[in-house]
PDB file of C-alpha atoms in Angstrom:
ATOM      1  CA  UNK C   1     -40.012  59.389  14.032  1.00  0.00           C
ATOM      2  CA  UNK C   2     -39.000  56.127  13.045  1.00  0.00           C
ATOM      3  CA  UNK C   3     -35.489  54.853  14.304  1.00  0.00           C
ATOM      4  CA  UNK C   4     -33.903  51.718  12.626  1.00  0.00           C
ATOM      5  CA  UNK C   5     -31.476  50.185  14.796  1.00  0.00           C
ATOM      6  CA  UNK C   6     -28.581  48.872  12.693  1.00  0.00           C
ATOM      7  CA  UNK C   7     -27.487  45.303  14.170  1.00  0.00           C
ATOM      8  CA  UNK C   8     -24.414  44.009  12.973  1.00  0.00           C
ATOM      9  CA  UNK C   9     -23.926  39.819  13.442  1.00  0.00           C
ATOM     10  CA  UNK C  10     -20.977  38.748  13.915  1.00  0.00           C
ATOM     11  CA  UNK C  11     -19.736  35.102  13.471  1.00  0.00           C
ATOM     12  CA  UNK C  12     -18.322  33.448  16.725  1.00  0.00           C
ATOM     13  CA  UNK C  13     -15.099  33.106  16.366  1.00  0.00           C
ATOM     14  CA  UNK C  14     -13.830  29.408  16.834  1.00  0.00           C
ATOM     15  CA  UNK C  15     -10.804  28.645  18.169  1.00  0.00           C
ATOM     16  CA  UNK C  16      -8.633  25.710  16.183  1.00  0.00           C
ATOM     17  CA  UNK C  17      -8.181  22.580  18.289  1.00  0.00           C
ATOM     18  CA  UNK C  18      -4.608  21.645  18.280  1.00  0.00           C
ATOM     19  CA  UNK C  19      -3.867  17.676  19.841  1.00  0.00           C
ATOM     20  CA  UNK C  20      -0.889  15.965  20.565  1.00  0.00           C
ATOM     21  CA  UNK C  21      -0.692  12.362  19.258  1.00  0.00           C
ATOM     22  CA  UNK C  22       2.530  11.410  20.088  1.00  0.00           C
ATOM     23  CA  UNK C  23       5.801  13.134  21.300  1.00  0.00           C
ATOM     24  CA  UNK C  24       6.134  16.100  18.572  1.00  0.00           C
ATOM     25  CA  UNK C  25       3.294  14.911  16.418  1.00  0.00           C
ATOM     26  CA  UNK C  26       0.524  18.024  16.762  1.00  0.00           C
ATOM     27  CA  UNK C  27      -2.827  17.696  14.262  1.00  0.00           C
ATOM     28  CA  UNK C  28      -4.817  20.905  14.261  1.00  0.00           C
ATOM     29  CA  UNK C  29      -8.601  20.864  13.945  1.00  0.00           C
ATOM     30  CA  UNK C  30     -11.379  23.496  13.945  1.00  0.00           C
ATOM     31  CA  UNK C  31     -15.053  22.679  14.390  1.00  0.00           C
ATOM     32  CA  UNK C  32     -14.198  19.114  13.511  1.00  0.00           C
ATOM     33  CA  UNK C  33     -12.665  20.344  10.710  1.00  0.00           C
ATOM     34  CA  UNK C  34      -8.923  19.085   9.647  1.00  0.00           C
ATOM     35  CA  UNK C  35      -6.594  21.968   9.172  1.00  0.00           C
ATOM     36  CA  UNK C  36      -2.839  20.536   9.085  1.00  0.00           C
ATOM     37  CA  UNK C  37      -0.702  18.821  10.991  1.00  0.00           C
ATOM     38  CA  UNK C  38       2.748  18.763  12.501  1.00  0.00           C
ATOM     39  CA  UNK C  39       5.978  16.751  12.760  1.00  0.00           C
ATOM     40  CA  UNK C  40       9.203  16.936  14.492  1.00  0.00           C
ATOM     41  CA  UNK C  41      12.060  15.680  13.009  1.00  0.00           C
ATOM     42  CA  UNK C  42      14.415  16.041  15.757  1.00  0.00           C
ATOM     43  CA  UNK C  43      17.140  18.087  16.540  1.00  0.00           C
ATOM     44  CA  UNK C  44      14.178  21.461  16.949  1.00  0.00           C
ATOM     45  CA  UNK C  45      12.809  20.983  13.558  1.00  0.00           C
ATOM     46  CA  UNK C  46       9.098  20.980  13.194  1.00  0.00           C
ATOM     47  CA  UNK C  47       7.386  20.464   9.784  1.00  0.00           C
ATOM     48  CA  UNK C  48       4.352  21.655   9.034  1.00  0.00           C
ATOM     49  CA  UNK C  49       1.789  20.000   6.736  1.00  0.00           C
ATOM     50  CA  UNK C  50      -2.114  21.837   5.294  1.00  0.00           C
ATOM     51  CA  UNK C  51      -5.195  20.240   5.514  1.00  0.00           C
ATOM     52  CA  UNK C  52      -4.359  18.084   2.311  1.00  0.00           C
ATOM     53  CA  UNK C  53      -1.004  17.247   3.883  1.00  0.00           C
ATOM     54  CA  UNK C  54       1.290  19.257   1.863  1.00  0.00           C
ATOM     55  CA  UNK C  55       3.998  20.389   3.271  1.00  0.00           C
ATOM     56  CA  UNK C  56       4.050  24.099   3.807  1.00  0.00           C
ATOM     57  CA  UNK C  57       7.555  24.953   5.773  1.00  0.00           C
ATOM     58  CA  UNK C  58       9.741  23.691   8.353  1.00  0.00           C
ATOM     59  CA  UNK C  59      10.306  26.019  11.529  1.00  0.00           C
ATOM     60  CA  UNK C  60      12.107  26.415  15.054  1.00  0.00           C
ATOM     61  CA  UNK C  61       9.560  26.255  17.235  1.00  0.00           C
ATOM     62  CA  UNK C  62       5.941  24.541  17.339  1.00  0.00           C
ATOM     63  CA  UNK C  63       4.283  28.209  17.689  1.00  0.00           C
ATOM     64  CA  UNK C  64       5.426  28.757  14.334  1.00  0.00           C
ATOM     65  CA  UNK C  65       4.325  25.549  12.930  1.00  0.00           C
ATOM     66  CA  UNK C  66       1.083  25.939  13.840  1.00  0.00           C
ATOM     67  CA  UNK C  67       0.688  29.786  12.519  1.00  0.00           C
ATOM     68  CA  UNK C  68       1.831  28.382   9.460  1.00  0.00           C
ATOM     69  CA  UNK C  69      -0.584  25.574   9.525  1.00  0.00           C
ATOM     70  CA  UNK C  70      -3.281  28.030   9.777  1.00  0.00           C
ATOM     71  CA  UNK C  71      -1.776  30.542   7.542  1.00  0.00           C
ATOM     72  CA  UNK C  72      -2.026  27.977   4.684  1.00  0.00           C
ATOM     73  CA  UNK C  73      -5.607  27.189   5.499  1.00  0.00           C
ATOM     74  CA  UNK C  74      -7.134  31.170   6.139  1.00  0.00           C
ATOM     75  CA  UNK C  75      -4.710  32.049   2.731  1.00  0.00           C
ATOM     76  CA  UNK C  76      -6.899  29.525   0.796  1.00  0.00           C
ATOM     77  CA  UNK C  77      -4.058  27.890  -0.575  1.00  0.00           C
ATOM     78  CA  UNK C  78      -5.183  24.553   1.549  1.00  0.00           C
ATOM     79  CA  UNK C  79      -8.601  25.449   0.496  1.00  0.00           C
TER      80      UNK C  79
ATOM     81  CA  UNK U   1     -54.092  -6.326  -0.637  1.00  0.00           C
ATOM     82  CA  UNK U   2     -50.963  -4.208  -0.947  1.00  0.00           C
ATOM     83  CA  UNK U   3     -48.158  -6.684   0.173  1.00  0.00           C
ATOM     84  CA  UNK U   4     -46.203  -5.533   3.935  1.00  0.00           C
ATOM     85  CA  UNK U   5     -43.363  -3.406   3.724  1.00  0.00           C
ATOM     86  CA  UNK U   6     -40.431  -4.260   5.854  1.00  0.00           C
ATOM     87  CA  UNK U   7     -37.996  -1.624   6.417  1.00  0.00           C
ATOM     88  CA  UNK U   8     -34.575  -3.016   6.101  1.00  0.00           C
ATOM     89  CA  UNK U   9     -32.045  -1.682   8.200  1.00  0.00           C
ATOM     90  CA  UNK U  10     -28.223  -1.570   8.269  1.00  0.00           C
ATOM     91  CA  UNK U  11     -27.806  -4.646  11.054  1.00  0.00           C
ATOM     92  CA  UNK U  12     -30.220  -6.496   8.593  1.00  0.00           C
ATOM     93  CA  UNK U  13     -27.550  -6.288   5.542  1.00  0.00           C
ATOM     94  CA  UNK U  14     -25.560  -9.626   6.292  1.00  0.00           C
ATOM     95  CA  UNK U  15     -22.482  -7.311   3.957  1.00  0.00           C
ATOM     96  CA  UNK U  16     -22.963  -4.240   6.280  1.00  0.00           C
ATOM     97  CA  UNK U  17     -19.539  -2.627   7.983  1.00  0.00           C
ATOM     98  CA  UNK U  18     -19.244  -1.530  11.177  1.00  0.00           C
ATOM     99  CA  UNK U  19     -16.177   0.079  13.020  1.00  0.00           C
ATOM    100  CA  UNK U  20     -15.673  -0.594  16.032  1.00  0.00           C
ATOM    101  CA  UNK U  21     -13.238   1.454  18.690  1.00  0.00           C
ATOM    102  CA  UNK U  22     -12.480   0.134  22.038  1.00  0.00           C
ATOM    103  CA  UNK U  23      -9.995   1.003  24.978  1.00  0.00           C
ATOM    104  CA  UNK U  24      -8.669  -1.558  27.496  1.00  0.00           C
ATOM    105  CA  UNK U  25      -6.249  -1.928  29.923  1.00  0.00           C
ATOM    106  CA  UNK U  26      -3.161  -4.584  29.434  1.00  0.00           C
ATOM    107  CA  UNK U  27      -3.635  -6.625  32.821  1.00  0.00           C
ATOM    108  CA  UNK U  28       0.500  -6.924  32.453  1.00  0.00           C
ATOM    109  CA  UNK U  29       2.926  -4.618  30.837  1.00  0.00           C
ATOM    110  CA  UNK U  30       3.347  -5.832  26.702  1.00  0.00           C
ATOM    111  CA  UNK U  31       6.699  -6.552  25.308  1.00  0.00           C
ATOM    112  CA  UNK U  32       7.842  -5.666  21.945  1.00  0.00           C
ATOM    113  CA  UNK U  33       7.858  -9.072  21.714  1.00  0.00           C
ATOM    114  CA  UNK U  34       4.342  -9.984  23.447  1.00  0.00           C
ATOM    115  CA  UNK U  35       2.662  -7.278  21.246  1.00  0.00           C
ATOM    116  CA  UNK U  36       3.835  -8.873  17.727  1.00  0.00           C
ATOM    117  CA  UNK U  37       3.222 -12.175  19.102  1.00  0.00           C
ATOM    118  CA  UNK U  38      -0.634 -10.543  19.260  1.00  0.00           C
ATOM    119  CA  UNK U  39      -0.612  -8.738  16.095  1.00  0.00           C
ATOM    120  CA  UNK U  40       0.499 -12.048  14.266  1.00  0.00           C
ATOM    121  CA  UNK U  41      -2.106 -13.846  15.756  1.00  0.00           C
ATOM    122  CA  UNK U  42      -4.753 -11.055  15.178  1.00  0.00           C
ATOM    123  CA  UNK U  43      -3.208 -10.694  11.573  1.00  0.00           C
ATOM    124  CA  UNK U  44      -3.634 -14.375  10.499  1.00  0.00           C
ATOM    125  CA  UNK U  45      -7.857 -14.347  11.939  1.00  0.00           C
ATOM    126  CA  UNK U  46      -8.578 -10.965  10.956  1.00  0.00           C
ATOM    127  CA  UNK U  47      -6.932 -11.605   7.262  1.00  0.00           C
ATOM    128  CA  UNK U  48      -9.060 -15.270   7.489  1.00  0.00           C
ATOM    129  CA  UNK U  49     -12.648 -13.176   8.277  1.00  0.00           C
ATOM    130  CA  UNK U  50     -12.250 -10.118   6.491  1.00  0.00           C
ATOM    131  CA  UNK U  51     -11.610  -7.683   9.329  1.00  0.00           C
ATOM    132  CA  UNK U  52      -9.000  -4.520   9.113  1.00  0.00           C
ATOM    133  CA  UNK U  53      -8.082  -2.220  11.466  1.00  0.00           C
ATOM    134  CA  UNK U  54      -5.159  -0.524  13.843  1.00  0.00           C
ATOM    135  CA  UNK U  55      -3.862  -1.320  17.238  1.00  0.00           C
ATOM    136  CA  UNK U  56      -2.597   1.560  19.499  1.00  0.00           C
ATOM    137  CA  UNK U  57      -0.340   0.291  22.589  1.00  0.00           C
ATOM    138  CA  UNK U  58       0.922   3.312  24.991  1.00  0.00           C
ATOM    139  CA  UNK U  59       1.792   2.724  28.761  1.00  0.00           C
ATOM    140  CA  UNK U  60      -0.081  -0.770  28.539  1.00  0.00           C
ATOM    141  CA  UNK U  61      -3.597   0.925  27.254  1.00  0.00           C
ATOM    142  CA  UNK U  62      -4.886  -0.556  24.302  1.00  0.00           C
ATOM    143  CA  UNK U  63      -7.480   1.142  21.632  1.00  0.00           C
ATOM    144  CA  UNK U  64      -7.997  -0.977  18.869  1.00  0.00           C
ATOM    145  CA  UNK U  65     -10.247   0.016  15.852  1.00  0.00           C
ATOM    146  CA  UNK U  66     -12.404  -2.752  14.307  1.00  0.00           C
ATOM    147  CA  UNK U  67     -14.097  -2.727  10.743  1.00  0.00           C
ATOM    148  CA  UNK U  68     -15.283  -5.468   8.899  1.00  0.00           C
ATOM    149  CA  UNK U  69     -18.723  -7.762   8.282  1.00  0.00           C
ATOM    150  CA  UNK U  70     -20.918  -5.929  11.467  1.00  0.00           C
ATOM    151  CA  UNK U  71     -21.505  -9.777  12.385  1.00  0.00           C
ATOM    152  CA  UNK U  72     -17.730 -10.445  12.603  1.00  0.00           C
ATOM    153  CA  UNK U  73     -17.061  -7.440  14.276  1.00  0.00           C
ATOM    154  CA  UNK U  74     -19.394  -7.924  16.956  1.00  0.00           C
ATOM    155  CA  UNK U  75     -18.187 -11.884  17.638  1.00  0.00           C
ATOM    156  CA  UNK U  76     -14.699 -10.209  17.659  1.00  0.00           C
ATOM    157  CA  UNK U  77     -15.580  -7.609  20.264  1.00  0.00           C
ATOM    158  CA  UNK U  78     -17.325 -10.500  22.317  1.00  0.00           C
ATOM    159  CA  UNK U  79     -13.994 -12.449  22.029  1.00  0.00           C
ATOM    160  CA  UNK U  80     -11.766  -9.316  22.592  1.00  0.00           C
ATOM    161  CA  UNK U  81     -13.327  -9.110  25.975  1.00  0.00           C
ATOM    162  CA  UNK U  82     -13.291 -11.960  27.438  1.00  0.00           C
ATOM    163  CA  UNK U  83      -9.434 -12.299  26.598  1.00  0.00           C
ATOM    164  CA  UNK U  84      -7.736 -12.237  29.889  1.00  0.00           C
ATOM    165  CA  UNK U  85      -4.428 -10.822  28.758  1.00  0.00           C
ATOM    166  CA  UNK U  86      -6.535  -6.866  29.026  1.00  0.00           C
ATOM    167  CA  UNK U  87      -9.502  -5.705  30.953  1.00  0.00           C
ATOM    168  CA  UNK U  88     -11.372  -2.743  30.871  1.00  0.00           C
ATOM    169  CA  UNK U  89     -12.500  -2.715  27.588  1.00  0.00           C
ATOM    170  CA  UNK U  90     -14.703  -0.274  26.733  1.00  0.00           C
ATOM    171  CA  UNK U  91     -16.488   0.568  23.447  1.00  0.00           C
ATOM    172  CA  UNK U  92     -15.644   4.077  22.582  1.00  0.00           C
ATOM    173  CA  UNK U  93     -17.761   4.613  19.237  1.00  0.00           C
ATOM    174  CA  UNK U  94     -19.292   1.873  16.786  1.00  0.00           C
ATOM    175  CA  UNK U  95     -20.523   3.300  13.289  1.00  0.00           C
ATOM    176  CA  UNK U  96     -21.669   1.820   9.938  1.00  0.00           C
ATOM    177  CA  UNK U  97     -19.044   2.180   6.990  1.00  0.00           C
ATOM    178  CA  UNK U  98     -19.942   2.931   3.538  1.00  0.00           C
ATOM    179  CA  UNK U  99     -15.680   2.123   2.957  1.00  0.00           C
ATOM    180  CA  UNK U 100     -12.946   1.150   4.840  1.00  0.00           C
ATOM    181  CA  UNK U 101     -10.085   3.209   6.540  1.00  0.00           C
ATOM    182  CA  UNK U 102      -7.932   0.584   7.005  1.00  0.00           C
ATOM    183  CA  UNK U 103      -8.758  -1.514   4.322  1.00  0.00           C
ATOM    184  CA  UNK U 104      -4.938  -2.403   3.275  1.00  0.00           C
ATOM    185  CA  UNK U 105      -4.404  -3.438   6.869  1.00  0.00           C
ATOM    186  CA  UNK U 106      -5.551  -6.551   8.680  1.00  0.00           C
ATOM    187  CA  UNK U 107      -4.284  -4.730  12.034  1.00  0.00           C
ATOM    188  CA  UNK U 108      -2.068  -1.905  11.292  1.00  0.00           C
ATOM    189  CA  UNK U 109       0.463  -0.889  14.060  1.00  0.00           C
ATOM    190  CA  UNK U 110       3.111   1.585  14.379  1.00  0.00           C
ATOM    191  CA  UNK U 111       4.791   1.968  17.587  1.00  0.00           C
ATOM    192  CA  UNK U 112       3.852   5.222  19.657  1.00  0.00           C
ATOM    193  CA  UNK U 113       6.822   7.552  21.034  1.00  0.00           C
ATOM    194  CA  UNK U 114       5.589   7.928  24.986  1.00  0.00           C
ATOM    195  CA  UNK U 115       5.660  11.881  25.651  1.00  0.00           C
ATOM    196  CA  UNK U 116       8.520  12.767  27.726  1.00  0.00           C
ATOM    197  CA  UNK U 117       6.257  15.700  29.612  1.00  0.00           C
ATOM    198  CA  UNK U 118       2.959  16.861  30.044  1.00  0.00           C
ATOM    199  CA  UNK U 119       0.729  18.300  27.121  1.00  0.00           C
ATOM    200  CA  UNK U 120       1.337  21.806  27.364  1.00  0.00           C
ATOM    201  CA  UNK U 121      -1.071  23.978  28.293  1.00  0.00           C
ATOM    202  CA  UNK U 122      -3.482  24.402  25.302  1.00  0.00           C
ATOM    203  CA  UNK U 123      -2.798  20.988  23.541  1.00  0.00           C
ATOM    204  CA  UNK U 124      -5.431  18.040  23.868  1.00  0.00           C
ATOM    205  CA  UNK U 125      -4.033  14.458  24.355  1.00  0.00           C
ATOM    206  CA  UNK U 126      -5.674  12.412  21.439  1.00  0.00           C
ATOM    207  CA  UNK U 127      -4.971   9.416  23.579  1.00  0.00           C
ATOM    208  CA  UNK U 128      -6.110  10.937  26.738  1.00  0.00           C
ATOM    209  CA  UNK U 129      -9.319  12.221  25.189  1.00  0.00           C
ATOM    210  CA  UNK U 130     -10.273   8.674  23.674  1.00  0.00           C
ATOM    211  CA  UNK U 131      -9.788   6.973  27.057  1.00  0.00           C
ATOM    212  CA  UNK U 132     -11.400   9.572  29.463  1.00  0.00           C
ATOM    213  CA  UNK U 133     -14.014  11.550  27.307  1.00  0.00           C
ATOM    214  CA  UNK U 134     -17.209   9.805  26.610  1.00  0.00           C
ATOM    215  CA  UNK U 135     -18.518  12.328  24.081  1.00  0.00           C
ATOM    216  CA  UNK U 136     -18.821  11.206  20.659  1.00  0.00           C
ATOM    217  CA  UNK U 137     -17.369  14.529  19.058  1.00  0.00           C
ATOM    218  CA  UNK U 138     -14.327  14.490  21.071  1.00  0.00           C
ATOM    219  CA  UNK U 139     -14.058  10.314  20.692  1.00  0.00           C
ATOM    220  CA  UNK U 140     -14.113  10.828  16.517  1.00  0.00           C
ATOM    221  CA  UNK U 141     -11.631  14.121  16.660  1.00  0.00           C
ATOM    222  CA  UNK U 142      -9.006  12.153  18.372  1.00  0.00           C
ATOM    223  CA  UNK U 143      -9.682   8.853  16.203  1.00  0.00           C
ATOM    224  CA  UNK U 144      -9.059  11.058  13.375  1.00  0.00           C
ATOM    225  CA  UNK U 145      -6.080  12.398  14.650  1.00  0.00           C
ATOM    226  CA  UNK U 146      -4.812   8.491  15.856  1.00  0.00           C
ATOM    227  CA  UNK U 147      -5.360   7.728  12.013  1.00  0.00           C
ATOM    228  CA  UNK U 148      -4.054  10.529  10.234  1.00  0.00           C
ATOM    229  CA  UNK U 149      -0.462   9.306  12.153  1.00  0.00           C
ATOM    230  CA  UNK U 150      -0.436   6.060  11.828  1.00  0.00           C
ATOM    231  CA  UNK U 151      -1.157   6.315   7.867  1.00  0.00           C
ATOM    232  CA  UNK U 152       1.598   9.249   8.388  1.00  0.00           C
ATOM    233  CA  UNK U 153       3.880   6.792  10.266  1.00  0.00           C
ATOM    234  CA  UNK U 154       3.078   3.968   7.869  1.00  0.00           C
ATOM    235  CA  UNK U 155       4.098   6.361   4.874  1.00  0.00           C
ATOM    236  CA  UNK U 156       7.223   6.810   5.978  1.00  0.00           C
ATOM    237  CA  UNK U 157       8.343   3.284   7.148  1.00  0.00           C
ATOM    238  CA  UNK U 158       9.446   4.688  10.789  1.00  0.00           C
TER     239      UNK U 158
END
């Protein structure tokens, strides 16, 4: 009887690198690879730019900045 | 007799670029004042030997990148260090440059806010990785972030 084992391969999944640079300036990287970027401009308001720097939103909180950062890049519309 | 081939080499192109990075440490606190006294006098050389680049200043640490004629570059960095107003200085990454990334700025500088608190957990410190991380992927990720705010900063005049 011959048995063929069935392996699925997955790709490791790699986690986006997001720095500081200065006091509410975040840049987001994955695998070397630019993805966005972030600014505060005071007064809670973070801006959030794609990987060729357009701006996608402004939001509340960081958190959301950066979902939106990566939003724009895994929607393709950064791509 | 087939004439010898030489291999020529980057460092034998007298119109190769290099870049340069280096941290140091200010050996006494910098001024507003005593850092644009130094970035008029590095302004006025570098503009005279055709050498661009940016200065970072944040809690008297310097990094400084370099680019320009590799020659140049390399009497600069032999200067640099044996200036006595820093010490510490420590190449962080030299490369050959097809084109510049500075090349409208014979030392670009935008002042850097100080964070108020820690990173939070999570977050890398661009500036904290350049100075204390000697691998070369971590040393270009947070050179490329350094540059992608100053030419943000510079944009926008702040």
């Amino acid at each position: 009887m011959n048995v063929r084992a069935t392996v699925t391969e997955h790709s490791p999944v790699i986690e986006p690198t997001w720095a500081r640079v200065e006091a509410d300036f975040y840049v987001g990287s994955r695998a070397g690879e630019f993805l966005g970027y972030i600014d505060g401009k005071g007064g809670g308001a973070f801006r959030a730019y794609d990987t060729f720097s357009r701006p996608v939103g402004e939001f509340d909180t960081v958190r959301d900045a950066m979902h939106a950062v990566l939003a724009a890049t895994s929607n393709g519309s950064a791509l | 007799m087939a004439p010898e081939t030489q291999m020529v080499t980057e460092t034998d192109r007298p119109t190769a670029l290099l870049s340069a990075v280096y941290a140091s440490v200010a050996t006494r606190e910098f001024s507003r004042d005593q850092l644009d006294d130094l970035l008029r006098q590095s302004r006025r050389n570098n503009g005279a030997s055709d050498v661009t680049g940016m200065l970072l200043y944040r809690d008297g640490r310097f990094i400084q990148v370099l680019e320009g004629p590799e020659k140049t570059v390399r009497d600069l960095l032999a200067v640099i260090k044996s200036d006595p107003r820093h010490e510490k200085v420590r190449v962080l990454l030299e490369e050959h440059l097809t084109e510049r990334t500075f090349a409208d700025w014979t030392m670009g500088y935008e002042p850097i806010r100080v964070p108020s608190s820690p990173v939070a957990p999570g977050f890398r410190d661009s500036f904290d990785d350049l100075e204390s991380d000697d691998d070369p992927t971590t040393t270009r990720r947070a050179i490329r972030e350094l540059t992608l705010w100053f030419r943000v900063r510079a944009a926008s005049g702040s």
